[in-house]
mmCIF file of C-alpha atoms in Angstrom:
data_model
loop_
_atom_site.group_PDB
_atom_site.id
_atom_site.type_symbol
_atom_site.label_atom_id
_atom_site.label_comp_id
_atom_site.label_asym_id
_atom_site.label_seq_id
_atom_site.Cartn_x
_atom_site.Cartn_y
_atom_site.Cartn_z
ATOM 1 C CA MET I 1 -15.507 5.478 -4.123
ATOM 2 C CA LYS I 2 -14.152 2.443 -5.922
ATOM 3 C CA SER I 3 -12.001 0.254 -3.715
ATOM 4 C CA ARG I 4 -8.408 -0.187 -4.828
ATOM 5 C CA TYR I 5 -8.223 -3.186 -2.539
ATOM 6 C CA ASN I 6 -11.102 -4.910 -4.341
ATOM 7 C CA ILE I 7 -9.388 -4.390 -7.696
ATOM 8 C CA VAL I 8 -5.977 -5.670 -6.583
ATOM 9 C CA SER I 9 -7.442 -8.541 -4.557
ATOM 10 C CA LYS I 10 -9.107 -9.944 -7.691
ATOM 11 C CA PHE I 11 -5.758 -10.161 -9.481
ATOM 12 C CA LEU I 12 -4.171 -11.622 -6.343
ATOM 13 C CA LEU I 13 -6.947 -14.214 -6.016
ATOM 14 C CA PHE I 14 -6.405 -15.313 -9.612
ATOM 15 C CA MET I 15 -2.661 -15.610 -9.052
ATOM 16 C CA ASN I 16 -3.099 -17.578 -5.820
ATOM 17 C CA LEU I 17 -5.574 -20.006 -7.369
ATOM 18 C CA PHE I 18 -3.408 -20.434 -10.449
ATOM 19 C CA ILE I 19 -0.342 -21.282 -8.372
ATOM 20 C CA GLY I 20 -2.213 -23.236 -5.694
ATOM 21 C CA LEU I 21 -4.281 -25.413 -8.038
ATOM 22 C CA GLY I 22 -1.230 -25.949 -10.231
ATOM 23 C CA ALA I 23 0.685 -27.190 -7.187
ATOM 24 C CA VAL I 24 -2.183 -29.506 -6.201
ATOM 25 C CA TYR I 25 -2.268 -30.920 -9.737
ATOM 26 C CA GLY I 26 1.492 -31.398 -9.799
ATOM 27 C CA SER I 27 1.634 -33.102 -6.421
ATOM 28 C CA THR I 28 -1.294 -35.370 -7.344
ATOM 29 C CA MET I 29 0.514 -36.493 -10.503
ATOM 30 C CA MET I 30 3.601 -37.204 -8.416
ATOM 31 C CA PHE I 31 1.599 -39.348 -5.991
ATOM 32 C CA LEU I 32 -0.074 -41.269 -8.831
ATOM 33 C CA ALA I 33 3.205 -41.831 -10.668
ATOM 34 C CA PRO I 34 6.187 -41.569 -8.278
ATOM 35 C CA ASP I 35 8.588 -42.115 -11.175
ATOM 36 C CA GLY I 36 7.404 -38.838 -12.708
ATOM 37 C CA HIS I 37 6.249 -40.178 -16.068
ATOM 38 C CA LEU I 38 2.835 -38.467 -15.900
ATOM 39 C CA LEU I 39 4.615 -35.121 -15.734
ATOM 40 C CA LYS I 40 7.385 -36.249 -18.087
ATOM 41 C CA MET I 41 9.954 -35.635 -15.359
ATOM 42 C CA GLU I 42 11.604 -39.052 -15.205
ATOM 43 C CA THR I 43 14.933 -37.668 -16.410
ATOM 44 C CA LEU I 44 15.074 -35.012 -13.679
ATOM 45 C CA LEU I 45 15.402 -37.337 -10.675
ATOM 46 C CA PRO I 46 19.221 -37.576 -10.936
ATOM 47 C CA TYR I 47 19.484 -33.819 -10.486
ATOM 48 C CA PHE I 48 18.138 -34.168 -6.933
ATOM 49 C CA LYS I 49 21.505 -35.647 -5.914
ATOM 50 C CA ALA I 50 22.625 -32.052 -5.332
ATOM 51 C CA LEU I 51 20.255 -31.837 -2.346
ATOM 52 C CA PRO I 52 20.920 -33.098 1.200
ATOM 53 C CA LEU I 53 19.514 -36.544 2.103
ATOM 54 C CA HIS I 54 18.858 -37.286 -1.554
ATOM 55 C CA GLU I 55 19.423 -41.004 -0.982
ATOM 56 C CA TYR I 56 16.457 -41.062 1.402
ATOM 57 C CA LEU I 57 14.059 -38.409 0.121
ATOM 58 C CA TYR I 58 14.546 -38.167 -3.621
ATOM 59 C CA GLN I 59 14.543 -41.694 -4.963
ATOM 60 C CA ASP I 60 11.104 -40.903 -6.391
ATOM 61 C CA TYR I 61 8.652 -37.992 -6.416
ATOM 62 C CA ILE I 62 6.692 -38.823 -3.266
ATOM 63 C CA PHE I 63 8.547 -36.409 -0.980
ATOM 64 C CA PRO I 64 8.774 -33.636 -3.625
ATOM 65 C CA GLY I 65 5.030 -34.065 -4.119
ATOM 66 C CA ILE I 66 4.371 -33.671 -0.391
ATOM 67 C CA ALA I 67 6.638 -30.629 -0.242
ATOM 68 C CA LEU I 68 4.971 -29.087 -3.296
ATOM 69 C CA LEU I 69 1.535 -29.559 -1.751
ATOM 70 C CA LEU I 70 2.511 -28.174 1.667
ATOM 71 C CA ILE I 71 4.585 -25.237 0.430
ATOM 72 C CA ASN I 72 2.857 -24.049 -2.736
ATOM 73 C CA GLY I 73 -0.511 -25.788 -2.753
ATOM 74 C CA ILE I 74 -2.290 -25.550 0.581
ATOM 75 C CA PRO I 75 -1.041 -22.039 1.606
ATOM 76 C CA ASN I 76 -2.244 -20.522 -1.672
ATOM 77 C CA LEU I 77 -5.641 -22.159 -1.350
ATOM 78 C CA ILE I 78 -5.967 -21.004 2.261
ATOM 79 C CA SER I 79 -5.029 -17.453 1.308
ATOM 80 C CA SER I 80 -7.558 -17.585 -1.541
ATOM 81 C CA PHE I 81 -10.280 -18.538 0.947
ATOM 82 C CA PHE I 82 -9.425 -15.597 3.197
ATOM 83 C CA ILE I 83 -9.313 -13.190 0.233
ATOM 84 C CA ILE I 84 -12.783 -14.316 -0.852
ATOM 85 C CA LYS I 85 -13.935 -13.672 2.721
ATOM 86 C CA LYS I 86 -12.178 -10.256 2.601
ATOM 87 C CA LYS I 87 -9.956 -11.094 5.561
ATOM 88 C CA GLU I 88 -6.583 -9.428 6.040
ATOM 89 C CA ALA I 89 -4.975 -12.808 6.719
ATOM 90 C CA GLY I 90 -5.305 -13.581 3.005
ATOM 91 C CA ASN I 91 -2.917 -10.744 2.105
ATOM 92 C CA ILE I 92 -0.352 -11.775 4.711
ATOM 93 C CA ILE I 93 -0.394 -15.458 3.734
ATOM 94 C CA SER I 94 -0.129 -14.437 0.076
ATOM 95 C CA MET I 95 3.052 -12.451 0.771
ATOM 96 C CA ILE I 96 4.527 -15.438 2.578
ATOM 97 C CA SER I 97 3.478 -17.699 -0.305
ATOM 98 C CA GLY I 98 5.229 -15.415 -2.770
ATOM 99 C CA VAL I 99 8.461 -15.685 -0.788
ATOM 100 C CA LEU I 100 8.145 -19.479 -0.491
ATOM 101 C CA LEU I 101 7.509 -19.842 -4.214
ATOM 102 C CA ASN I 102 10.544 -17.697 -4.955
ATOM 103 C CA LEU I 103 12.774 -19.873 -2.741
ATOM 104 C CA TRP I 104 11.276 -23.025 -4.273
ATOM 105 C CA ILE I 105 12.103 -21.836 -7.790
ATOM 106 C CA VAL I 106 15.586 -20.665 -6.798
ATOM 107 C CA ILE I 107 16.364 -24.244 -5.718
ATOM 108 C CA GLN I 108 15.043 -25.498 -9.051
ATOM 109 C CA LEU I 109 17.175 -23.010 -10.950
ATOM 110 C CA VAL I 110 20.235 -24.229 -9.045
ATOM 111 C CA ILE I 111 19.760 -27.973 -9.530
ATOM 112 C CA PHE I 112 17.848 -28.169 -12.842
ATOM 113 C CA PRO I 113 18.838 -27.015 -16.325
ATOM 114 C CA SER I 114 17.244 -23.731 -17.344
ATOM 115 C CA ASN I 115 13.655 -24.259 -18.449
ATOM 116 C CA PHE I 116 10.626 -22.181 -19.379
ATOM 117 C CA LEU I 117 8.425 -23.399 -16.509
ATOM 118 C CA SER I 118 10.874 -22.550 -13.733
ATOM 119 C CA ASN I 119 11.713 -19.188 -15.276
ATOM 120 C CA SER I 120 8.018 -18.335 -15.580
ATOM 121 C CA TYR I 121 7.207 -19.240 -11.988
ATOM 122 C CA PHE I 122 10.222 -17.258 -10.817
ATOM 123 C CA ILE I 123 8.548 -14.181 -12.329
ATOM 124 C CA PHE I 124 5.174 -15.247 -10.919
ATOM 125 C CA SER I 125 6.628 -15.283 -7.397
ATOM 126 C CA PHE I 126 7.544 -11.601 -7.633
ATOM 127 C CA ILE I 127 4.161 -10.711 -9.130
ATOM 128 C CA GLN I 128 2.378 -12.578 -6.343
ATOM 129 C CA PHE I 129 4.377 -10.862 -3.602
ATOM 130 C CA PHE I 130 3.916 -7.431 -5.188
ATOM 131 C CA LEU I 131 0.146 -7.892 -5.529
ATOM 132 C CA ALA I 132 -0.085 -9.218 -1.966
ATOM 133 C CA TYR I 133 1.828 -6.236 -0.598
ATOM 134 C CA MET I 134 -0.391 -3.818 -2.522
ATOM 135 C CA ALA I 135 -3.494 -5.597 -1.216
ATOM 136 C CA PHE I 136 -2.075 -5.468 2.320
ATOM 137 C CA VAL I 137 -1.476 -1.712 2.131
ATOM 138 C CA PHE I 138 -4.803 -0.918 0.447
ATOM 139 C CA TYR I 139 -6.706 -3.053 2.966
ATOM 140 C CA ARG I 140 -5.105 -1.200 5.894
ATOM 141 C CA GLN I 141 -5.744 2.176 4.271
ATOM 142 C CA GLU I 142 -9.387 1.502 3.453
ATOM 143 C CA HIS I 143 -10.159 0.026 6.878
ATOM 144 C CA MET I 144 -8.696 2.959 8.771
ATOM 145 C CA THR I 145 -11.597 4.475 10.734
ATOM 146 C CA PHE I 146 -12.107 6.849 13.641
ATOM 147 C CA ASN I 147 -15.101 8.144 15.556
ATOM 148 C CA GLU I 148 -15.647 11.833 14.847
ATOM 149 C CA SER I 149 -17.991 12.137 17.823
ATOM 150 C CA ASN I 150 -15.030 11.592 20.159
ATOM 151 C CA SER I 151 -13.610 14.970 19.101
ATOM 152 C CA LYS I 152 -15.822 16.991 21.422
ATOM 153 C CA ASN I 153 -13.454 19.922 21.859
ATOM 154 C CA ILE I 154 -13.628 21.062 18.221
ATOM 155 C CA ASN I 155 -15.021 24.550 17.390
ATOM 156 C CA ARG I 156 -14.657 25.905 20.928
ATOM 157 C CA ASP I 157 -12.056 28.543 20.045
ATOM 158 C CA LEU I 158 -13.165 30.443 16.924
ATOM 159 C CA SER I 159 -9.868 32.344 16.732
ATOM 160 C CA LYS I 160 -8.040 29.184 15.700
ATOM 161 C CA ALA I 161 -8.540 27.059 12.595
ATOM 162 C CA VAL I 162 -7.316 23.680 11.430
ATOM 163 C CA VAL I 163 -7.656 23.349 7.652
ATOM 164 C CA TYR I 164 -7.201 20.066 5.837
ATOM 165 C CA PHE I 165 -7.635 18.150 2.614
ATOM 166 C CA SER I 166 -7.816 14.352 2.682
ATOM 167 C CA ARG I 167 -8.374 11.636 0.062
ATOM 168 C CA LEU I 168 -8.185 8.469 2.166
ATOM 169 C CA GLY I 169 -8.901 9.738 5.667
ATOM 170 C CA TYR I 170 -5.398 9.760 7.173
ATOM 171 C CA THR I 171 -4.976 13.525 6.952
ATOM 172 C CA LYS I 172 -8.565 13.968 8.127
ATOM 173 C CA LEU I 173 -7.766 11.923 11.234
ATOM 174 C CA LEU I 174 -4.698 14.069 11.954
ATOM 175 C CA ALA I 175 -6.728 17.242 11.445
ATOM 176 C CA TYR I 176 -9.455 16.081 13.836
ATOM 177 C CA GLU I 177 -6.864 15.201 16.466
ATOM 178 C CA GLU I 178 -5.185 18.601 16.168
ATOM 179 C CA ALA I 179 -8.447 20.563 16.126
ATOM 180 C CA ASN I 180 -9.654 18.649 19.174
ATOM 181 C CA ARG I 181 -6.375 19.357 20.972
ATOM 182 C CA LEU I 182 -6.532 23.087 20.194
ATOM 183 C CA GLY I 183 -10.308 23.465 20.396
ATOM 184 C CA ALA I 184 -10.032 25.015 16.954
ATOM 185 C CA THR I 185 -12.501 25.439 14.118
ATOM 186 C CA LEU I 186 -12.188 22.546 11.662
ATOM 187 C CA ILE I 187 -12.346 23.408 7.957
ATOM 188 C CA GLU I 188 -12.236 20.918 5.090
ATOM 189 C CA VAL I 189 -10.849 22.070 1.759
ATOM 190 C CA LYS I 190 -13.237 20.915 -0.972
ATOM 191 C CA THR I 191 -12.703 20.614 -4.717
ATOM 192 C CA LYS I 192 -14.856 19.438 -7.603
ATOM 193 C CA GLU I 193 -11.892 17.776 -9.316
ATOM 194 C CA ARG I 194 -11.730 13.977 -9.379
ATOM 195 C CA THR I 195 -9.766 12.862 -6.309
ATOM 196 C CA GLU I 196 -11.390 9.590 -5.246
ATOM 197 C CA GLY I 197 -10.535 6.038 -6.285
ATOM 198 C CA THR I 198 -7.784 4.788 -8.594
ATOM 199 C CA LEU I 199 -8.567 7.253 -11.373
ATOM 200 C CA GLY I 200 -8.552 10.027 -8.801
ATOM 201 C CA PHE I 201 -5.136 8.870 -7.616
ATOM 202 C CA TRP I 202 -3.677 9.302 -11.114
ATOM 203 C CA TRP I 203 -5.557 12.567 -11.694
ATOM 204 C CA CYS I 204 -4.162 14.012 -8.470
ATOM 205 C CA GLY I 205 -0.702 12.828 -9.446
ATOM 206 C CA ARG I 206 -0.998 14.776 -12.702
ATOM 207 C CA PHE I 207 -1.699 17.982 -10.779
ATOM 208 C CA ALA I 208 1.172 17.296 -8.389
ATOM 209 C CA ILE I 209 3.737 16.610 -11.118
ATOM 210 C CA HIS I 210 2.937 19.904 -12.842
ATOM 211 C CA HIS I 211 2.623 21.831 -9.546
ATOM 212 C CA TRP I 212 -0.895 22.881 -10.506
ATOM 213 C CA PRO I 213 -3.417 24.144 -7.926
ATOM 214 C CA MET I 214 -6.939 22.676 -7.942
ATOM 215 C CA LYS I 215 -9.941 24.948 -7.933
ATOM 216 C CA ILE I 216 -11.413 24.930 -4.427
ATOM 217 C CA GLU I 217 -14.312 26.455 -2.551
ATOM 218 C CA PRO I 218 -13.319 29.869 -1.090
ATOM 219 C CA ILE I 219 -11.734 29.872 2.374
ATOM 220 C CA ASP I 220 -10.593 33.125 4.050
ATOM 221 C CA LEU I 221 -7.836 32.372 6.563
ATOM 222 C CA SER I 222 -7.510 36.040 7.563
ATOM 223 C CA LEU I 223 -10.497 35.481 9.875
ATOM 224 C CA TYR I 224 -8.322 33.493 12.289
ATOM 225 C CA ASP I 225 -5.466 34.469 14.597
ATOM 226 C CA SER I 226 -3.674 31.152 14.095
ATOM 227 C CA VAL I 227 -4.037 28.456 11.434
ATOM 228 C CA THR I 228 -2.830 24.863 11.171
ATOM 229 C CA ILE I 229 -2.741 23.517 7.618
ATOM 230 C CA CYS I 230 -2.849 19.740 7.159
ATOM 231 C CA THR I 231 -1.821 18.417 3.772
ATOM 232 C CA PRO I 232 -1.059 15.032 2.271
ATOM 233 C CA ILE I 233 1.972 14.687 0.030
ATOM 234 C CA TRP I 234 1.369 13.992 -3.658
ATOM 235 C CA VAL I 235 4.425 12.968 -5.708
ATOM 236 C CA PHE I 236 6.795 14.581 -3.181
ATOM 237 C CA ARG I 237 4.839 17.877 -3.219
ATOM 238 C CA ILE I 238 1.978 19.431 -1.249
ATOM 239 C CA SER I 239 -1.483 18.445 -2.488
ATOM 240 C CA ALA I 240 -3.055 20.564 -5.230
ATOM 241 C CA PRO I 241 -6.060 21.733 -3.133
ATOM 242 C CA ILE I 242 -3.741 22.921 -0.342
ATOM 243 C CA ARG I 243 -1.554 24.615 -2.955
ATOM 244 C CA ALA I 244 -4.640 26.551 -4.100
ATOM 245 C CA LEU I 245 -5.511 27.386 -0.481
ATOM 246 C CA CYS I 246 -2.056 28.866 0.101
ATOM 247 C CA ILE I 247 -2.100 30.838 -3.156
ATOM 248 C CA ASN I 248 -5.550 32.242 -2.401
ATOM 249 C CA ASN I 249 -4.467 33.317 1.104
ATOM 250 C CA LYS I 250 -1.062 34.794 0.313
ATOM 251 C CA GLY I 251 -0.142 37.431 2.891
ATOM 252 C CA LYS I 252 -3.271 36.793 4.973
ATOM 253 C CA VAL I 253 -1.841 34.411 7.588
ATOM 254 C CA LYS I 254 0.639 35.427 10.298
ATOM 255 C CA ASN I 255 0.661 32.498 12.693
ATOM 256 C CA VAL I 256 0.675 29.255 10.756
ATOM 257 C CA SER I 257 1.681 25.680 11.513
ATOM 258 C CA TYR I 258 1.801 22.643 9.256
ATOM 259 C CA ILE I 259 1.014 18.960 9.540
ATOM 260 C CA ILE I 260 2.495 17.159 6.536
ATOM 261 C CA ASN I 261 1.170 13.659 5.969
ATOM 262 C CA HIS I 262 2.945 11.175 3.698
ATOM 263 C CA PHE I 263 3.516 7.493 2.972
ATOM 264 C CA ASN I 264 7.278 7.507 2.463
ATOM 265 C CA PRO I 265 9.546 7.709 5.547
ATOM 266 C CA LEU I 266 10.924 11.147 4.595
ATOM 267 C CA LEU I 267 10.722 14.464 6.446
ATOM 268 C CA TYR I 268 9.455 16.708 3.618
ATOM 269 C CA LYS I 269 10.951 19.922 4.918
ATOM 270 C CA ASN I 270 10.609 21.181 1.334
ATOM 271 C CA ALA I 271 6.809 21.036 1.693
ATOM 272 C CA ALA I 272 6.888 23.370 4.697
ATOM 273 C CA LYS I 273 9.241 25.710 2.839
ATOM 274 C CA GLU I 274 6.975 25.689 -0.220
ATOM 275 C CA MET I 275 3.868 26.586 1.802
ATOM 276 C CA ASP I 276 5.820 29.414 3.480
ATOM 277 C CA GLU I 277 6.681 30.797 0.051
ATOM 278 C CA LEU I 278 3.105 30.502 -1.231
ATOM 279 C CA LEU I 279 1.687 32.196 1.903
ATOM 280 C CA SER I 280 4.526 34.753 2.164
ATOM 281 C CA THR I 281 5.095 33.892 5.811
ATOM 282 C CA LYS I 282 7.234 31.773 8.125
ATOM 283 C CA HIS I 283 5.670 28.857 9.931
ATOM 284 C CA ILE I 284 5.771 28.549 13.724
ATOM 285 C CA ASN I 285 6.193 24.782 13.681
ATOM 286 C CA ALA I 286 5.703 21.817 11.367
ATOM 287 C CA ILE I 287 5.083 18.134 11.951
ATOM 288 C CA SER I 288 5.989 15.437 9.438
ATOM 289 C CA VAL I 289 3.767 12.361 9.779
ATOM 290 C CA THR I 290 4.476 9.010 8.142
ATOM 291 C CA SER I 291 1.179 7.174 7.610
ATOM 292 C CA ARG I 292 1.430 3.670 6.235
ATOM 293 C CA ILE I 293 -0.302 0.314 6.663
ATOM 294 C CA GLY I 294 -2.615 1.747 9.278
ATOM 295 C CA LYS I 295 0.076 3.232 11.533
ATOM 296 C CA THR I 296 1.465 6.747 11.965
ATOM 297 C CA ARG I 297 4.799 8.146 13.098
ATOM 298 C CA LYS I 298 5.288 11.855 13.862
ATOM 299 C CA THR I 299 8.497 13.856 13.466
ATOM 300 C CA TYR I 300 8.650 17.474 14.630
ATOM 301 C CA LEU I 301 10.414 19.628 12.021
ATOM 302 C CA MET I 302 10.024 23.094 13.681
#
């Protein structure tokens, strides 16, 4: 499966190096020519009078050069190093750098006349933060692991089943925990449709938007006295493989519970209602689970 983190981190690395090396260049020019003539900024010094302590700090570009290096130069280079090493710290420092760059440019927009460079970097600050946040989330998602061998109570009670579909592993983790708690048979819903990677993400979204089921391998839930169905949420709806599972088992399940896994901090009671309608039954209980940046939070819907 292609890593979404690897894709986003490349764009983030480019942005960090672009901003960081640009800041190093700018600060170096300020140190070499404190009057600003190398950067053609001689006429901008008077505008610094709007800032506190201007009579001490802004008589030339030495202090602005130091500030530029410390705020926008070094942090971006450090975050670039960590991204190259595939360390999570790179994503966190990049988010902080995006905020610092935004504040830096806001000050420029207040004291300087409107100019193309400041306006451009104002946009860059939002792009950098957005990429860093995406990288942060994808890193946490892709590094979420659990040891299946710890679930030693699974498959002890053949009258119970926990059925799940999972793209990234979060719903799989919840299913293993529930099956281990109940001693139930664990069943994975499998489909031949593209579900993995970035292209799989968009392909699954297409099915969800149109409320289409995905073709799955046959699963007969009538063999079990009680069933727990674990589904991720796709575009505010149950996943397409679980939709197919419910359609294929309409009227076959009497005692059913749901575990609904999602990224957004919503309850998704509509998902439980939709599965009830597809199965022609009424669920015993339902749990809404918010899974994001490597952490989960459960809410019992009943």
